[in-house]
PDB file of C-alpha atoms in Angstrom:
ATOM      1  CA  UNK A   1    -125.616 103.333 -74.087  1.00 50.00           C
ATOM      2  CA  UNK A   2    -128.025 105.977 -75.712  1.00 50.00           C
ATOM      3  CA  UNK A   3    -129.772 108.954 -74.388  1.00 53.00           C
ATOM      4  CA  UNK A   4    -132.425 110.958 -76.334  1.00 56.00           C
ATOM      5  CA  UNK A   5    -131.620 115.009 -75.963  1.00 54.00           C
ATOM      6  CA  UNK A   6    -133.453 117.578 -77.198  1.00 59.00           C
ATOM      7  CA  UNK A   7    -134.819 115.297 -80.403  1.00 57.00           C
ATOM      8  CA  UNK A   8    -131.383 113.680 -81.079  1.00 66.00           C
ATOM      9  CA  UNK A   9    -130.096 110.402 -79.711  1.00 73.00           C
ATOM     10  CA  UNK A  10    -126.729 110.825 -78.707  1.00 75.00           C
ATOM     11  CA  UNK A  11    -124.249 108.066 -78.416  1.00 82.00           C
ATOM     12  CA  UNK A  12    -122.617 108.105 -75.006  1.00 89.00           C
ATOM     13  CA  UNK A  13    -120.713 104.630 -75.537  1.00 92.00           C
ATOM     14  CA  UNK A  14    -119.178 102.965 -78.539  1.00 91.00           C
ATOM     15  CA  UNK A  15    -117.175  99.977 -78.724  1.00 94.00           C
ATOM     16  CA  UNK A  16    -115.680  98.337 -81.522  1.00 93.00           C
ATOM     17  CA  UNK A  17    -114.238  94.725 -81.922  1.00 93.00           C
ATOM     18  CA  UNK A  18    -111.811  93.685 -84.944  1.00 90.00           C
ATOM     19  CA  UNK A  19    -111.471  89.554 -85.648  1.00 90.00           C
ATOM     20  CA  UNK A  20    -108.970  88.436 -88.277  1.00 87.00           C
ATOM     21  CA  UNK A  21    -109.564  84.831 -89.010  1.00 88.00           C
ATOM     22  CA  UNK A  22    -111.345  84.348 -86.419  1.00 89.00           C
ATOM     23  CA  UNK A  23    -108.963  85.825 -83.940  1.00 90.00           C
ATOM     24  CA  UNK A  24    -109.148  89.033 -81.950  1.00 90.00           C
ATOM     25  CA  UNK A  25    -107.042  91.658 -83.955  1.00 88.00           C
ATOM     26  CA  UNK A  26    -107.942  94.767 -81.794  1.00 92.00           C
ATOM     27  CA  UNK A  27    -110.951  96.599 -80.368  1.00 93.00           C
ATOM     28  CA  UNK A  28    -111.656 100.120 -79.172  1.00 93.00           C
ATOM     29  CA  UNK A  29    -114.185 101.991 -76.773  1.00 94.00           C
ATOM     30  CA  UNK A  30    -115.075 105.561 -77.031  1.00 93.00           C
ATOM     31  CA  UNK A  31    -117.108 107.115 -74.375  1.00 94.00           C
ATOM     32  CA  UNK A  32    -117.891 110.786 -73.476  1.00 91.00           C
ATOM     33  CA  UNK A  33    -116.647 111.818 -70.621  1.00 91.00           C
ATOM     34  CA  UNK A  34    -118.256 115.262 -70.308  1.00 89.00           C
ATOM     35  CA  UNK A  35    -120.798 116.918 -71.373  1.00 85.00           C
ATOM     36  CA  UNK A  36    -121.228 121.344 -71.528  1.00 86.00           C
ATOM     37  CA  UNK A  37    -124.279 122.767 -72.334  1.00 88.00           C
ATOM     38  CA  UNK A  38    -124.348 125.821 -74.389  1.00 92.00           C
ATOM     39  CA  UNK A  39    -122.988 127.642 -77.292  1.00 93.00           C
ATOM     40  CA  UNK A  40    -119.445 125.781 -78.496  1.00 91.00           C
ATOM     41  CA  UNK A  41    -116.434 128.159 -79.236  1.00 92.00           C
ATOM     42  CA  UNK A  42    -116.562 129.703 -82.343  1.00 94.00           C
ATOM     43  CA  UNK A  43    -112.724 128.199 -82.606  1.00 93.00           C
ATOM     44  CA  UNK A  44    -113.847 124.937 -82.862  1.00 92.00           C
ATOM     45  CA  UNK A  45    -115.140 125.869 -86.404  1.00 93.00           C
ATOM     46  CA  UNK A  46    -111.989 127.967 -87.884  1.00 93.00           C
ATOM     47  CA  UNK A  47    -110.261 126.035 -90.299  1.00 91.00           C
ATOM     48  CA  UNK A  48    -106.895 125.606 -89.401  1.00 92.00           C
ATOM     49  CA  UNK A  49    -103.770 126.920 -91.391  1.00 92.00           C
ATOM     50  CA  UNK A  50    -102.421 125.062 -93.839  1.00 93.00           C
ATOM     51  CA  UNK A  51    -105.638 123.027 -94.261  1.00 91.00           C
ATOM     52  CA  UNK A  52    -105.814 121.663 -98.024  1.00 91.00           C
ATOM     53  CA  UNK A  53    -109.310 121.377 -99.190  1.00 89.00           C
ATOM     54  CA  UNK A  54    -109.663 117.847-100.973  1.00 91.00           C
ATOM     55  CA  UNK A  55    -112.596 116.202-103.058  1.00 90.00           C
ATOM     56  CA  UNK A  56    -113.483 112.606-101.553  1.00 90.00           C
ATOM     57  CA  UNK A  57    -111.980 110.931-104.921  1.00 89.00           C
ATOM     58  CA  UNK A  58    -108.370 113.038-103.874  1.00 90.00           C
ATOM     59  CA  UNK A  59    -109.206 112.412-101.025  1.00 90.00           C
ATOM     60  CA  UNK A  60    -109.148 108.693-101.150  1.00 89.00           C
ATOM     61  CA  UNK A  61    -106.349 108.657-103.790  1.00 89.00           C
ATOM     62  CA  UNK A  62    -104.023 111.039-101.029  1.00 89.00           C
ATOM     63  CA  UNK A  63    -105.017 107.878 -98.161  1.00 88.00           C
ATOM     64  CA  UNK A  64    -104.092 104.884-100.626  1.00 88.00           C
ATOM     65  CA  UNK A  65    -101.050 106.554-101.463  1.00 89.00           C
ATOM     66  CA  UNK A  66     -99.999 107.366 -97.822  1.00 90.00           C
ATOM     67  CA  UNK A  67    -100.789 103.624 -97.016  1.00 88.00           C
ATOM     68  CA  UNK A  68     -98.642 102.240 -99.704  1.00 88.00           C
ATOM     69  CA  UNK A  69    -101.883 100.529-101.218  1.00 85.00           C
ATOM     70  CA  UNK A  70    -103.751 100.088-104.151  1.00 84.00           C
ATOM     71  CA  UNK A  71    -107.451 102.007-103.886  1.00 81.00           C
ATOM     72  CA  UNK A  72    -109.709  99.286-105.342  1.00 77.00           C
ATOM     73  CA  UNK A  73    -112.631 100.820-104.847  1.00 76.00           C
ATOM     74  CA  UNK A  74    -111.583 105.015-105.152  1.00 78.00           C
ATOM     75  CA  UNK A  75    -112.859 105.357-108.902  1.00 79.00           C
ATOM     76  CA  UNK A  76    -116.386 104.394-108.450  1.00 83.00           C
ATOM     77  CA  UNK A  77    -116.840 105.259-104.921  1.00 86.00           C
ATOM     78  CA  UNK A  78    -115.060 108.494-105.541  1.00 86.00           C
ATOM     79  CA  UNK A  79    -117.107 109.235-108.291  1.00 87.00           C
ATOM     80  CA  UNK A  80    -120.372 108.896-106.457  1.00 91.00           C
ATOM     81  CA  UNK A  81    -118.919 110.996-103.305  1.00 91.00           C
ATOM     82  CA  UNK A  82    -117.288 113.805-105.522  1.00 91.00           C
ATOM     83  CA  UNK A  83    -121.102 114.707-107.066  1.00 92.00           C
ATOM     84  CA  UNK A  84    -122.369 115.093-103.845  1.00 91.00           C
ATOM     85  CA  UNK A  85    -119.765 116.793-102.550  1.00 91.00           C
ATOM     86  CA  UNK A  86    -119.596 119.189-105.986  1.00 90.00           C
ATOM     87  CA  UNK A  87    -123.407 119.575-105.151  1.00 90.00           C
ATOM     88  CA  UNK A  88    -122.990 120.802-101.621  1.00 85.00           C
ATOM     89  CA  UNK A  89    -120.467 123.432-102.750  1.00 81.00           C
ATOM     90  CA  UNK A  90    -122.847 125.042-105.747  1.00 73.00           C
ATOM     91  CA  UNK A  91    -124.990 127.431-103.653  1.00 57.00           C
TER      92      UNK A  91
END
């Protein structure tokens, strides 16, 4: 279900179902339970202490390392995402 509010579409409920080999492997439902009108708390936008900023390619490589997997798409995808990341940080 989606509702239009202030010129933007808000997703109020989203469900995902994953199949593997034709068998149900998992599902998830995300649903809005409350909406508060007004300015959000500034603390929501503070960078947590100990936060490490990484480029997209670094983040993809780190994820592959943590999951003990080989990232087959990291090089090309990382290069494209890094270009976008760098252009957004060059102001």
